[in-house]
XYZ file of C-alpha atoms in Angstrom:
576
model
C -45.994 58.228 8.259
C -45.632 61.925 8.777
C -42.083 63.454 6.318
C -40.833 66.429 7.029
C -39.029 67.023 3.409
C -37.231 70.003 2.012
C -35.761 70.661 -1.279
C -32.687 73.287 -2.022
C -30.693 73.703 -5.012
C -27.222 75.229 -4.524
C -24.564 75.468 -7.262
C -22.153 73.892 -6.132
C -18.514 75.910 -7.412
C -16.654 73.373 -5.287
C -15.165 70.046 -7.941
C -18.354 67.604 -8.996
C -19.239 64.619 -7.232
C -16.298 61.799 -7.879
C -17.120 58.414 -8.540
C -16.952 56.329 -5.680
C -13.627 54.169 -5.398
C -15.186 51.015 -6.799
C -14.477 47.743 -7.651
C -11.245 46.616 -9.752
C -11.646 46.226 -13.618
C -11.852 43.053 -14.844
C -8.950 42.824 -17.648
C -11.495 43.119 -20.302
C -14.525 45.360 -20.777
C -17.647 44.658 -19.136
C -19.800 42.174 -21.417
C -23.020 44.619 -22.998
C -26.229 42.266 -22.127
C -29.532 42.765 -24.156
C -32.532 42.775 -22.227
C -33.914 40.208 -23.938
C -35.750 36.822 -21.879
C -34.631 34.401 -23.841
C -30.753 34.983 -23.343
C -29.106 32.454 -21.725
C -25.654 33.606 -19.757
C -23.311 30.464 -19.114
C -20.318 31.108 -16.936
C -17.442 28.683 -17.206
C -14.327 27.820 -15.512
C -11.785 25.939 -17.642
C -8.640 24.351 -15.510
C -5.860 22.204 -17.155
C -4.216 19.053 -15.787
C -2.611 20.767 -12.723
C -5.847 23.113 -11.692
C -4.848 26.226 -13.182
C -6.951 28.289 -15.025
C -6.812 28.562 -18.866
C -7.102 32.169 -20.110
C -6.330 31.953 -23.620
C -9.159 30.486 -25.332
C -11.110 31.691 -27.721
C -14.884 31.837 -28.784
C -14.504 29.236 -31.957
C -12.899 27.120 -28.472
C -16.263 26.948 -27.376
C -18.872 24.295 -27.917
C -22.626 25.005 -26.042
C -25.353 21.743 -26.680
C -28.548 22.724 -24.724
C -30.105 19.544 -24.590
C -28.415 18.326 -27.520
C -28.432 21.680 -29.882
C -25.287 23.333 -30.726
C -25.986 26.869 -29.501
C -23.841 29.759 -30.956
C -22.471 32.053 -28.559
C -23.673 35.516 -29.407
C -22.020 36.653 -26.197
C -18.260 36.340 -25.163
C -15.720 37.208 -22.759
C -12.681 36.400 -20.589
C -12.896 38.067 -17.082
C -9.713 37.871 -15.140
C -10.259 39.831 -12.094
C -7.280 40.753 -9.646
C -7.723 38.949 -6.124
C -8.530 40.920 -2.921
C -4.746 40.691 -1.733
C -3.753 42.944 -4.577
C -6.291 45.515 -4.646
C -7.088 45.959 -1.235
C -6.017 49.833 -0.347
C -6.051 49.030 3.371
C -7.051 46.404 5.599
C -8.688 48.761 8.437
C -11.832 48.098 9.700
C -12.403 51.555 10.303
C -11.275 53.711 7.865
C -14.626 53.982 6.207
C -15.773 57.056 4.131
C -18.431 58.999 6.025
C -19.540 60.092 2.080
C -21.228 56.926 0.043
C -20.506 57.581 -4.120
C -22.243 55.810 -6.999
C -19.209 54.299 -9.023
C -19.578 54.262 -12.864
C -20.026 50.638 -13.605
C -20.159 47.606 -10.723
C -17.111 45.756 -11.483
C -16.867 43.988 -8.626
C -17.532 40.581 -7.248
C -21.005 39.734 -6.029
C -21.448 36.835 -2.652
C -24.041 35.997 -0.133
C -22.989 34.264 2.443
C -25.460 31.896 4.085
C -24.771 30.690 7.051
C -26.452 27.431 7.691
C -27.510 27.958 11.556
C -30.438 25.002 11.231
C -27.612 22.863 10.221
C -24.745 23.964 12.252
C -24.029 22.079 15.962
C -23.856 24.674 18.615
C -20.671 23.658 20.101
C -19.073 24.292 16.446
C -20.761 27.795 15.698
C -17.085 29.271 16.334
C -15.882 27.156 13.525
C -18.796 28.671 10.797
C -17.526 32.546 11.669
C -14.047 31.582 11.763
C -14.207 30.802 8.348
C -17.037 33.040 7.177
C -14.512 35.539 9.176
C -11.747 33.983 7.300
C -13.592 34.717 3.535
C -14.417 37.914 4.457
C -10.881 39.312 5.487
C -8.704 37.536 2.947
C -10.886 37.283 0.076
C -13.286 39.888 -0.387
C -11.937 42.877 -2.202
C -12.804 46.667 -1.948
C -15.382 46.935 -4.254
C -16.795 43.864 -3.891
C -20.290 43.228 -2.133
C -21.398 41.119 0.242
C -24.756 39.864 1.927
C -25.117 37.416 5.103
C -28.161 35.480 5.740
C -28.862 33.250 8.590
C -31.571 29.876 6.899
C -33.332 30.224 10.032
C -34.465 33.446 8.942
C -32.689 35.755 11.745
C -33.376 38.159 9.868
C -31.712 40.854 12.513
C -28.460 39.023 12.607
C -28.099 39.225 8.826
C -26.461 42.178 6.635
C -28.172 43.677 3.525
C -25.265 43.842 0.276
C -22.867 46.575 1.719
C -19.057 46.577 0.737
C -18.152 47.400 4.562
C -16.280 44.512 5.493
C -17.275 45.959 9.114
C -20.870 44.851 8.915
C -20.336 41.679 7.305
C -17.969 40.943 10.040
C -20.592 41.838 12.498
C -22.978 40.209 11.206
C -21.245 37.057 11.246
C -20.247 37.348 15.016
C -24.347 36.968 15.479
C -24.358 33.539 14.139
C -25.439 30.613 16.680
C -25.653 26.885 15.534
C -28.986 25.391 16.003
C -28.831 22.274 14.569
C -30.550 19.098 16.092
C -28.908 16.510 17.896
C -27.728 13.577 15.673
C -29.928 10.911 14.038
C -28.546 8.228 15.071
C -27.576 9.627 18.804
C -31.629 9.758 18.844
C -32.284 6.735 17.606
C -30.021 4.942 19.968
C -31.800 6.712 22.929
C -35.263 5.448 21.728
C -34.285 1.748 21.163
C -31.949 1.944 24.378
C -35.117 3.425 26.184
C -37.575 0.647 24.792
C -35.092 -1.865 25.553
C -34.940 -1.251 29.265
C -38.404 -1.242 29.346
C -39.105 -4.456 27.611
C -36.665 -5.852 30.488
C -37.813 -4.594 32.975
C -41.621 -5.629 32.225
C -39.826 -9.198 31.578
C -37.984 -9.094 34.562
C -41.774 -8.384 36.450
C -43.513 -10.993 34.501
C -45.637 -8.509 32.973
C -45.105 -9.786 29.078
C -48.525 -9.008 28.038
C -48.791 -5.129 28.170
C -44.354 -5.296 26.695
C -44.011 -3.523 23.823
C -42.000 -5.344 21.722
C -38.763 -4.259 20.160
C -37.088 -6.611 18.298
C -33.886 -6.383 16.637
C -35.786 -6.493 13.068
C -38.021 -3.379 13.520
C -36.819 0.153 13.088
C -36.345 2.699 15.661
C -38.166 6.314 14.444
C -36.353 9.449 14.696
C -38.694 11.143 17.254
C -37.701 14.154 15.446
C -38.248 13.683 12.323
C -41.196 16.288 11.424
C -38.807 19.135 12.858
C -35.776 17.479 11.229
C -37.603 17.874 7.686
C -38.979 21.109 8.429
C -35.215 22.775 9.181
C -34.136 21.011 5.607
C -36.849 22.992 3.535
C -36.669 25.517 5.390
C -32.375 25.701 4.453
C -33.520 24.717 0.942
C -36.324 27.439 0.802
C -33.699 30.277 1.857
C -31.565 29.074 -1.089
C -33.906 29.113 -3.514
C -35.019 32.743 -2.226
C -31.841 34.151 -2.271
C -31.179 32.475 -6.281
C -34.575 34.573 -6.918
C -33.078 37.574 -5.074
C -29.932 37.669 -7.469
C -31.617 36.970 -10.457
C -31.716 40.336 -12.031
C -28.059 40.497 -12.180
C -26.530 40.093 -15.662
C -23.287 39.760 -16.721
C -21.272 38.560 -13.954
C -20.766 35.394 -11.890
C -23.149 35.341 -8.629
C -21.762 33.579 -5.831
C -23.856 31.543 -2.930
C -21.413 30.707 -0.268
C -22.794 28.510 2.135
C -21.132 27.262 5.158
C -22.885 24.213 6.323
C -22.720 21.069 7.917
C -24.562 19.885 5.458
C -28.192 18.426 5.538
C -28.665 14.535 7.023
C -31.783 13.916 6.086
C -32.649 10.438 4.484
C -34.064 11.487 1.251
C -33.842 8.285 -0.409
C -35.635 6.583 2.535
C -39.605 7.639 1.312
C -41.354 5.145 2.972
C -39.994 5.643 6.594
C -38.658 9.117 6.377
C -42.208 11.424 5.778
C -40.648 14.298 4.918
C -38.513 12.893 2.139
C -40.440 13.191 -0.644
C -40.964 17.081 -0.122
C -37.108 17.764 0.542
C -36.188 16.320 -2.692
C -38.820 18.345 -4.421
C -37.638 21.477 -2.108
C -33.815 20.419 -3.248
C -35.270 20.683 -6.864
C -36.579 23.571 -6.224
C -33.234 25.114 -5.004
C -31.298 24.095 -7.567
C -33.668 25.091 -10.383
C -33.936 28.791 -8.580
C -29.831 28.979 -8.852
C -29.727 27.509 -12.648
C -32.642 29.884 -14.102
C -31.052 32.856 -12.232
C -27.559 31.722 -13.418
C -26.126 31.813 -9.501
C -23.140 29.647 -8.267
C -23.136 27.590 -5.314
C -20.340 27.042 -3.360
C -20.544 24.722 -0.029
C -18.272 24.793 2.644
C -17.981 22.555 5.841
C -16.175 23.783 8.112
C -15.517 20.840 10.036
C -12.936 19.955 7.503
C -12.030 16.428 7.867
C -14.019 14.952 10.575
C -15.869 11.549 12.105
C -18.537 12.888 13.827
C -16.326 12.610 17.091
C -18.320 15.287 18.949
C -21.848 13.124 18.568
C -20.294 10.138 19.520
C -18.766 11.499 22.698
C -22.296 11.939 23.895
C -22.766 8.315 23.501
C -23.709 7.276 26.862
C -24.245 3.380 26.181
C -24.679 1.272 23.309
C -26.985 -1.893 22.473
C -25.699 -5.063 22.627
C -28.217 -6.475 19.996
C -25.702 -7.048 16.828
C -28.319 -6.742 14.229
C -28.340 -2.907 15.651
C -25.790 -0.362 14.248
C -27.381 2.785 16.458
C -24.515 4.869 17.962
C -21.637 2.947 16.009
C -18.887 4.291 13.680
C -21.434 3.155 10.487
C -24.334 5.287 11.587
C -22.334 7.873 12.196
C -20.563 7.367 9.158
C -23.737 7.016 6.876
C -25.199 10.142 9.023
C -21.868 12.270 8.086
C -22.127 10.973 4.250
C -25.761 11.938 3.165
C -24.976 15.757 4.985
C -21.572 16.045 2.608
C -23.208 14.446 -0.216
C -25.840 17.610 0.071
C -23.363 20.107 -0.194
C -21.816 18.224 -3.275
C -24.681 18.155 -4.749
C -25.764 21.915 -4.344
C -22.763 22.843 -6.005
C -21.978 20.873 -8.848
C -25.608 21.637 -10.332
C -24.625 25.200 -10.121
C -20.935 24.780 -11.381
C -19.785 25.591 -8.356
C -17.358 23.674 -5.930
C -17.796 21.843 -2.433
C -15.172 22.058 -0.151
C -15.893 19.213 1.943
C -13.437 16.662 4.082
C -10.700 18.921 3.601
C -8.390 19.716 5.745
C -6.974 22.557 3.905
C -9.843 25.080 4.717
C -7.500 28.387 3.648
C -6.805 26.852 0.537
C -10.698 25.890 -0.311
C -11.653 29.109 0.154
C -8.613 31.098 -1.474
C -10.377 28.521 -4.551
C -13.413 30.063 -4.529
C -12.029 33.134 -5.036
C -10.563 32.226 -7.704
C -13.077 30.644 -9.430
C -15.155 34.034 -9.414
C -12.485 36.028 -10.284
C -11.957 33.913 -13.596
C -13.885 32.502 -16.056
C -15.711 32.908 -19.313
C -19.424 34.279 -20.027
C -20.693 32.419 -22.764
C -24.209 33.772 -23.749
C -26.669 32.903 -26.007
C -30.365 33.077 -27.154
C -32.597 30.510 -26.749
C -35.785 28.755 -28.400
C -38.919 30.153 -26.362
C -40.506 27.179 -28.311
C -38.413 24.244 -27.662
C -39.784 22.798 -24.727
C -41.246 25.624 -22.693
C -41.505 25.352 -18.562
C -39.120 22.003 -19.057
C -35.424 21.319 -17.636
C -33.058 22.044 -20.520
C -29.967 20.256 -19.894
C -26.790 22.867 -21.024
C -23.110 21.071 -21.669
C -20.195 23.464 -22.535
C -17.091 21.924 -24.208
C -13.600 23.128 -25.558
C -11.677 21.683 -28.598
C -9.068 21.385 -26.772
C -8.260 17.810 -24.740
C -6.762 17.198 -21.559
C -9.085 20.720 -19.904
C -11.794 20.344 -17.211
C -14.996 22.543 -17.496
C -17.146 23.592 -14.864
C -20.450 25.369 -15.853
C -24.402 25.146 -14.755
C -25.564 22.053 -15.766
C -28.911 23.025 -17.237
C -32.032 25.156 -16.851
C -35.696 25.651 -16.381
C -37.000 28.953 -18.248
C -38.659 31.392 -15.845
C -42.609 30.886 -16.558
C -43.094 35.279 -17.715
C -46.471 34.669 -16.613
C -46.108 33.964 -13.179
C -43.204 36.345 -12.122
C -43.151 37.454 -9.309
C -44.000 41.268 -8.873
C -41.186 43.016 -6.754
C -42.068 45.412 -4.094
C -39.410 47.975 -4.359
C -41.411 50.346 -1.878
C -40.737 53.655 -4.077
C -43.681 56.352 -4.190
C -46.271 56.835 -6.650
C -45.079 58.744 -9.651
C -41.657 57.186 -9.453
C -40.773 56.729 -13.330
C -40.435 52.862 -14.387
C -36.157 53.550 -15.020
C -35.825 54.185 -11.299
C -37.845 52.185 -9.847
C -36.080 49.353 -11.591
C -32.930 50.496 -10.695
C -33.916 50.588 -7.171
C -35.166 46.557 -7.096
C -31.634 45.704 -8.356
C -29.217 44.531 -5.946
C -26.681 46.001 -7.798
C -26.074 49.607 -7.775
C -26.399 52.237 -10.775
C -23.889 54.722 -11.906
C -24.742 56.403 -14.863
C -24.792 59.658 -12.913
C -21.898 60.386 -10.567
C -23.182 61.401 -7.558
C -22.797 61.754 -3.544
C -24.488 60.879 -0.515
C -24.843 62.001 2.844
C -26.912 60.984 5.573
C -27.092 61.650 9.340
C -29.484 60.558 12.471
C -30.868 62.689 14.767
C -34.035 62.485 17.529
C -37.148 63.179 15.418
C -41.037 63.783 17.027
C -42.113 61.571 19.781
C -40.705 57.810 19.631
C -39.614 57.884 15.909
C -36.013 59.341 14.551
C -35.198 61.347 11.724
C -32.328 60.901 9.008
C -31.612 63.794 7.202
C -29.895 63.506 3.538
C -27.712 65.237 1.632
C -27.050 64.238 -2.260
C -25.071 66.044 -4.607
C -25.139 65.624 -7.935
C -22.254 65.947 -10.949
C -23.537 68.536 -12.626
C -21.507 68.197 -15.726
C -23.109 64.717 -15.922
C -26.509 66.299 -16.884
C -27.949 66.360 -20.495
C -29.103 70.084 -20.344
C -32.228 70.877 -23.496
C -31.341 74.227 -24.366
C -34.310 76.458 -24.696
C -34.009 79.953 -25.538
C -31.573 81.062 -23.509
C -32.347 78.649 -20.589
C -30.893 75.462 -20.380
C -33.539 73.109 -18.837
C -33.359 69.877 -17.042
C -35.232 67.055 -15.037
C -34.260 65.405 -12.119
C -36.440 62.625 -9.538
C -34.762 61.520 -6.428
C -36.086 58.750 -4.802
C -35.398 57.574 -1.274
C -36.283 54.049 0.058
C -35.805 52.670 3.751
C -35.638 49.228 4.135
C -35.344 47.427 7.782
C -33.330 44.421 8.598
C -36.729 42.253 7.628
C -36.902 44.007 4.301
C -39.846 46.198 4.996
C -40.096 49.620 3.726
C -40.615 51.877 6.429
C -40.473 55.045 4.835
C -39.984 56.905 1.337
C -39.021 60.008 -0.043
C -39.776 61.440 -3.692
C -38.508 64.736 -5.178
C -38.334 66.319 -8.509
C -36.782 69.463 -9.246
C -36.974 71.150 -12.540
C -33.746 73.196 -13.693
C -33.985 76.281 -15.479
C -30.612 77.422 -15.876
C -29.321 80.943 -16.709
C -26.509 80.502 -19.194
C -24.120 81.268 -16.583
C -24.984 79.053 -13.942
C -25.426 76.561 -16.703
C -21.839 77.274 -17.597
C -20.608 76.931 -13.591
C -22.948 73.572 -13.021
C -20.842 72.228 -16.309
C -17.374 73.474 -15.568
C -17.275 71.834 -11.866
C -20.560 72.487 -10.339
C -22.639 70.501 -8.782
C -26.790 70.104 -7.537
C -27.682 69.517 -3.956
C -30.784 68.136 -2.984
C -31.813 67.688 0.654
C -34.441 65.417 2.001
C -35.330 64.555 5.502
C -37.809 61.009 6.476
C -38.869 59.946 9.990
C -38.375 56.352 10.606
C -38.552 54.585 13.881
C -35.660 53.413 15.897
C -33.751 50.026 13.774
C -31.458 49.393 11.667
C -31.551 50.188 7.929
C -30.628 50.288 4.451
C -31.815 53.474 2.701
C -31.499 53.269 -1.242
C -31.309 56.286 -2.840
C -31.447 56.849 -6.382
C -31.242 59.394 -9.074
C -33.112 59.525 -12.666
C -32.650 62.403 -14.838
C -35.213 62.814 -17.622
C -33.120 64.220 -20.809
C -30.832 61.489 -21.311
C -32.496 58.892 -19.226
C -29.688 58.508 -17.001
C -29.787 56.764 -13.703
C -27.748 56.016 -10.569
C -28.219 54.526 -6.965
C -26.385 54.422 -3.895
C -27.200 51.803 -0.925
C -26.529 53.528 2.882
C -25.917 51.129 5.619
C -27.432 52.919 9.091
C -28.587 51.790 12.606
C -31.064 54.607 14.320
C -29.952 54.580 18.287
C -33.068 54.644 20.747
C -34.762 58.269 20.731
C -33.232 58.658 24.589
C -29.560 58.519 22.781
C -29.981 59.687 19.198
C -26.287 60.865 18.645
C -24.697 61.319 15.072
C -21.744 58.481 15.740
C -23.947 55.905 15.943
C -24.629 55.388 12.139
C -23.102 52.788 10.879
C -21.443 53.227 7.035
């Protein structure tokens, strides 16, 4: 793909690049993570008696047994984050900055929201984006971040991790329930179906070609292949997003998924063919989340419910009595196996299920909560003990009467296998950034700004132009002589809605600073660097990121932007 690039420097006599009005402090310093593989991060969530959270304990409080072991914590700390309602600066959709910043440090919260469309009847699709609505306008704070996925893999309804609550909000106004009509409403159908027929073909005398359907056999879902399909399909987006968050450390990652919850008979092997690989799928899932240390938290947004809506479509019922097809038990059993998935996701995370409630606000007001406070508990682990194995993990206080929620265990990531990430950067790009630029997360070592505008490029394609500006006090200058020298690599990735690159920028520019400019730059002065990258009409998120070579220092900043058609390529149609 053809770039048309240019470089400038200008110093910059204006004040340096702020930080960018992140995320609230947690009450306590940020926990300092080794990179080290065999560190194991625990988050827990201790309650007393009456639900409330316990925020004075200590780390001799603490207890860890992975499968069995007392592990000493080598890592520990309280975070007590302040809810959305009191550090929200303004509730405006709106009033978004046209300028994205790279804060210092992340100290936000960190959600996807998956929104379970396979598993969500059409008719109650309003009810998944009221609530998903609901989270995102109550709970979410401003520098928190946010993703929304769709398990059917809608990829251009979804919304890469932006803090706009704007684009989360849209992207949840795309979501349409697909799920299949009920088990049992099926399974009545066929046996009411083959019922008529057998009487009729008695009622004819024709008993020899009669297929018989006594009250003893069992009636097959007729869609059971595409039934099991949508469930690993759910399961496989779970355990892809777990992967996705894994390189996160040192903070609580949040899964929010609102579901109805999936109905398929795993325990059923012999009838049910796609049981056996849903439970390994499940497995799967909820391994992904434990390595990667990510929380799941279900929510049904039916609240308290009876399946009313599938048995209004009940049409007739059969009067054979060994038959329960289409009464309140199949319904019942049908309704039971979908919540008991949702349970199940989340307590093997140490997360919560907020299932037959009817106190939706005050379910998700307690996630929140729970990932605004709790304790990270880390320690290192026995590469030996065990390797490629489940290793169960059980946290415990000295104190009685408290409830503990944590992960319940682990499988250690097989090094060998990893997976190789794609981040899409040129050739040259220097390992820091790159890295930097795979991580969900943004940098900020480097304070820095970012513009970018659209505009109609050659032929069918668009052009962005960018704009970054760089804090040049926040550069470690080598003196030399009477120069004062200095490194610095942009790099510039666009990613569409499907997660392929599309285009790429790379730039280096090598400072050579008189002492006076050098004095200006570090007194309030600041680099520009301009880049420009044909991409063709979609909607994007460009990653740009900064590495500068003397002190190793890196930042990133994710841009949020849809390109309008070439025939109306105006500036106010990016979206920030």
């Amino acid at each position: 793909m053809r770039q048309a690039i240019t470089t400038a420097l200008a110093c910059l006599l204006t004040a340096a690049a702020g930080h960018a009005q992140g995320g609230s402090p947690s009450q306590q310093p940020s926990a300092t993570f080794r990179t080290d593989v065999n560190l194991v991060e625990v988050h827990a969530v201790v309650t007393d008696a009456r639900g409330e959270f316990v925020r004075d304990l200590t780390r001799d409080d603490f207890k860890i047994f992975e499968s069995g072991r007392v592990q000493t914590p080598s890592v520990f700390q309280l975070v007590d984050t302040p809810m959305a309602a009191q550090t929200r600066k303004t509730t405006s959709l709106t009033a978004e900055p046209d300028v994205r910043a790279s804060a210092a440090r992340f100290e936000g919260r960190l959600y996807v929201l998956v929104l379970d469309d396979l598993h969500t009847n059409a008719l109650r699709s309003q009810s998944v984006r009221r609530a998903a609505r609901q989270f995102i306008e109550r709970h979410l704070a401003d520098g928190d971040l946010a993703a929304v996925v769709h398990t059917s893999g809608r990829s251009d309804a979804g919304q890469e991790l932006t803090p706009s609550r704007r684009l989360l909000l849209a992207a949840v106004d795309r979501f349409h329930g697909q799920k299949l009509p009920s088990i049992t409403a099926e399974r009545l159908a066929v046996h009411l179906n083959d019922r008529d027929l057998e009487r009729a073909m008695n009622s004819s005398g024709d008993t020899g070609s009669a297929s018989s359907s006594n009250a003893t056999s069992r009636t097959e879902d007729p869609r059971d292949a595409e039934r099991g399909m949508n469930a690993q399909r759910a399961l496989g987006a779970i355990r892809n997003i777990a992967k996705w968050m894994s390189d996160v450390p040192g903070r609580r990652k949040s899964l929010v998924l609102f579901s109805e919850g999936i109905e398929y008979d795993i325990y059923d092997v012999f009838n049910n063919r796609a049981a056996s690989s849903i439970m390994a799928d499940a497995r799967d899932a909820v391994a992904a989340a434990q390595r990667a240390n990510v929380t799941i938290f279900a929510v049904d947004p039916r609240g308290l419910t009876q399946l009313g809506d599938e048995a209004i479509t009940i049409q007739s019922l059969s009067d054979d009595p060994q038959v329960d097809y289409g009464t309140s038990r199949g319904f019942a059993n049908e309704l039971l196996m979908a919540q008991e998935s949702l349970i199940s996701l989340a307590q093997e995370t140490g997360g919560l299920a907020v299932v037959r409630q009817s106190d939706l606000a005050g379910g998700l007001a307690r996630i929140e909560r729970d990932t605004s406070r709790y304790y990270i508990l880390g320690y290192v682990a026995d590469p030996t003990t065990s390797p490629g194995k489940f290793r169960k993990i059980e946290v415990k206080v000295n104190r009685p009467g408290l409830t503990i929620r944590a992960r319940r265990g682990y499988v250690p990531a097989d090094l060998k296998s990893a997976e190789r990430r794609d981040t899409g950067v040129k050739a040259g790009t220097s390992p820091a950034l790159a890295a930097a630029l795979g991580n969900p997360v943004p940098v900020g070592d480097v304070p820095m700004r970012v513009w970018a505008a659209p505009f109609k490029g050659t032929g069918k394609s668009a052009s962005v132009a960018l704009a970054v500006e760089i804090d040049g006090s926040a550069l470690q200058y080598r003196q030399q002589g009477d120069r004062f020298l200095e490194n610095l690599e942009l790099s510039i990735v666009a990613a569409d809605h499907d997660g392929k690159i599309r285009g790429s920028d790379r730039q280096t520019l090598n400072l050579k600073l008189k002492p006076e400019t050098h004095q200006r730059l570090t007194s309030g002065g600041g680099v520009r660097m301009l880049s420009r990258i044909e991409l063709p009409p979609a909607r994007y998120q460009l990653r740009v990121g900064l590495h500068e070579s003397n002190g190793g220092a890196v930042s990133t900043v994710p841009l949020d932007l849809r390109f309008p058609t070439t025939q109306n390529c105006r500036l106010r149609s990016v979206d920030w």
